[in-house]
mmCIF file of C-alpha atoms in Angstrom:
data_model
loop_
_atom_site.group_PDB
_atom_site.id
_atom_site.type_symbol
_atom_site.label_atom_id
_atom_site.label_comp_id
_atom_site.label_asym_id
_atom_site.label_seq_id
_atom_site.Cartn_x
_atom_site.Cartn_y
_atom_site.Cartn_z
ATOM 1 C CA UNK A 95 -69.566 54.061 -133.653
ATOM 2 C CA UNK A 96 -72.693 53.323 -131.490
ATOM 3 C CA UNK A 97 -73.952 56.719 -131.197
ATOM 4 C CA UNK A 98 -73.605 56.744 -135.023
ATOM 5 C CA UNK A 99 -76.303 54.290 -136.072
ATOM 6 C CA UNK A 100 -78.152 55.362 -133.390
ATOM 7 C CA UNK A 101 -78.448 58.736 -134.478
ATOM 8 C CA UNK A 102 -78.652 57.478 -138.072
ATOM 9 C CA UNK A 103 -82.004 55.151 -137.075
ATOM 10 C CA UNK A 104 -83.344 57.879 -134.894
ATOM 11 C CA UNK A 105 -83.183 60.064 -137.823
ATOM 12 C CA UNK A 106 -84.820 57.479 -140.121
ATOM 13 C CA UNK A 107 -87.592 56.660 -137.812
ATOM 14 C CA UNK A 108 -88.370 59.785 -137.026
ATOM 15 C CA UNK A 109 -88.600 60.703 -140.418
ATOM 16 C CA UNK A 110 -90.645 58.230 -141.201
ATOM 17 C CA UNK A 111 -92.948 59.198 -138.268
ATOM 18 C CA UNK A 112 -93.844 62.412 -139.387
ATOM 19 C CA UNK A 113 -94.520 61.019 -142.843
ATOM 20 C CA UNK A 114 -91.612 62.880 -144.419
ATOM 21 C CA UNK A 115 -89.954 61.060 -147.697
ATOM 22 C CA UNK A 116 -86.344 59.834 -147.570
ATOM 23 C CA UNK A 117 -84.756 59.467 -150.325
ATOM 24 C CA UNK A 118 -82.412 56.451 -151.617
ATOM 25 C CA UNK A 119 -79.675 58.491 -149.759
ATOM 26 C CA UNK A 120 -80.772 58.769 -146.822
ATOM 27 C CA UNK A 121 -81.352 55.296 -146.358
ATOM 28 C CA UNK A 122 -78.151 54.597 -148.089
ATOM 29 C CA UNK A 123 -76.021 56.704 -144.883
ATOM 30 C CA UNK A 124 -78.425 54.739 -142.293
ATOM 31 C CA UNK A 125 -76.718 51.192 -143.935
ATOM 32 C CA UNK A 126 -73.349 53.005 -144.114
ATOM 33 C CA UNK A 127 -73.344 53.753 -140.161
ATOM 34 C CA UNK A 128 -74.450 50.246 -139.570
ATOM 35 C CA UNK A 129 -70.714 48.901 -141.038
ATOM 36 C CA UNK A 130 -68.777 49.311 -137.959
ATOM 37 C CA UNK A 131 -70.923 47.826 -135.408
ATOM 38 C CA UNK A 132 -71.537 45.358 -138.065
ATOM 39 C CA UNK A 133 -75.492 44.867 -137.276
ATOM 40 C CA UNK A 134 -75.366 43.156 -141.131
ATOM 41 C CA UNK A 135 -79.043 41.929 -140.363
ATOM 42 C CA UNK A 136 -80.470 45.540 -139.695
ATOM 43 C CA UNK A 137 -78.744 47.182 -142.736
ATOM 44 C CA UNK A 138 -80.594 44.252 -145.205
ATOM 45 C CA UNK A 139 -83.871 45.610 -142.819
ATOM 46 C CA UNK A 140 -82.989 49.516 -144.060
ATOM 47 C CA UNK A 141 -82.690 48.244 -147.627
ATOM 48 C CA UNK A 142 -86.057 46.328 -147.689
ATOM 49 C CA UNK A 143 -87.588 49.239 -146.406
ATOM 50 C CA UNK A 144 -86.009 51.689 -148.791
ATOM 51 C CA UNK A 145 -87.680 49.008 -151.746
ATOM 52 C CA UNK A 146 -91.303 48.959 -149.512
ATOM 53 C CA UNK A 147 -91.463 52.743 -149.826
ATOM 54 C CA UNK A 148 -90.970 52.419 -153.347
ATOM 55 C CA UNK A 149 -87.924 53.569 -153.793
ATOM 56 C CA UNK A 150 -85.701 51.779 -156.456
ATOM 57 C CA UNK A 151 -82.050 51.421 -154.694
ATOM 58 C CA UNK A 152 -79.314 52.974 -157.050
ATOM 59 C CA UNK A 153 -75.828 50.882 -157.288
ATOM 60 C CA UNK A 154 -74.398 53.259 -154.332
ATOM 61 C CA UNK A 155 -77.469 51.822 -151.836
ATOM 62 C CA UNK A 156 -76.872 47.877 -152.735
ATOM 63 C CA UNK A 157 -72.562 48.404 -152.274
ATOM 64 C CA UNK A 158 -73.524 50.046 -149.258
ATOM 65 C CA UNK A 159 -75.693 46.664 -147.998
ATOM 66 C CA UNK A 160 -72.775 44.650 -149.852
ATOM 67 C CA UNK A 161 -70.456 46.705 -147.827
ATOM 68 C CA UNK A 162 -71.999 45.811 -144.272
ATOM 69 C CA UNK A 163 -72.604 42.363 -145.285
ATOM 70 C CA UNK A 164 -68.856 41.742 -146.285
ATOM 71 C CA UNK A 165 -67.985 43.069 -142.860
ATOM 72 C CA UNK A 166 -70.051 40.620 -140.771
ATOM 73 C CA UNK A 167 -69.080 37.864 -143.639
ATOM 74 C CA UNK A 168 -72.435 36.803 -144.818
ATOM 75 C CA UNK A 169 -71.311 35.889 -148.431
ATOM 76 C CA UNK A 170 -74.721 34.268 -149.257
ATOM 77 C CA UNK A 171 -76.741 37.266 -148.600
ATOM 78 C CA UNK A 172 -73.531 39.085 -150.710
ATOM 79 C CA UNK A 173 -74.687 37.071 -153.546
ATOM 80 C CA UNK A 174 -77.795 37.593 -153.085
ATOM 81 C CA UNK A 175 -77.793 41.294 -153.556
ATOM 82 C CA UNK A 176 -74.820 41.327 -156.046
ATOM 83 C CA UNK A 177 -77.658 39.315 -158.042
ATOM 84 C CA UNK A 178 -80.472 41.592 -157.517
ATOM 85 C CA UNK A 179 -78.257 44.178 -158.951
ATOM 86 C CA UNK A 180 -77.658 42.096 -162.138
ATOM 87 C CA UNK A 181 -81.739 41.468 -162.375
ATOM 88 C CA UNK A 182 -82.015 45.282 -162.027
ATOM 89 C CA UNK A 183 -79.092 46.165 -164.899
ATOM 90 C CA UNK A 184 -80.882 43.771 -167.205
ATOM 91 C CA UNK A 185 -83.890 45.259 -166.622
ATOM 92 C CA UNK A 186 -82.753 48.741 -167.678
#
């Protein structure tokens, strides 16, 4: 499960250094490989970054986060995002 994330974050990073555009998804499968180490902090990290390239998160990127975050049992920051994605619905 280390290597995972590892790979997953190398993949981002690098990515990101050579100015190429992920999309929602691929930051989506960087959270997702976070969930068995449970680094809960890190995958909140990917998701902020996801929303500071201006990319809107879809349902499948928050459950992700909410996934992680359920894991490590951090039911505040839970609620926090299972209330962003009610802000976002209404918004719609």
């Amino acid at each position: 499960a280390d290597g995972r994330w590892r790979l997953s974050l190398g993949l981002l990073e690098g990515m990101q250094a050579s100015r190429l555009q992920a999309d929602i998804a691929t930051y989506r499968e960087a959270i997702l490989s976070l969930e068995q180490d449970q680094y809960w902090s890190k995958a909140i990290d990917i998701l902020d970054e996801a929303i500071a390239a201006r990319l809107q998160p879809d349902e499948d990127a928050y459950r992700a986060t909410i996934k992680v975050l359920q894991g490590a049992h951090q039911m505040a920051a839970v609620q926090r995002l299972e209330d962003e994605i009610m802000v976002s619905r209404l918004k719609a």
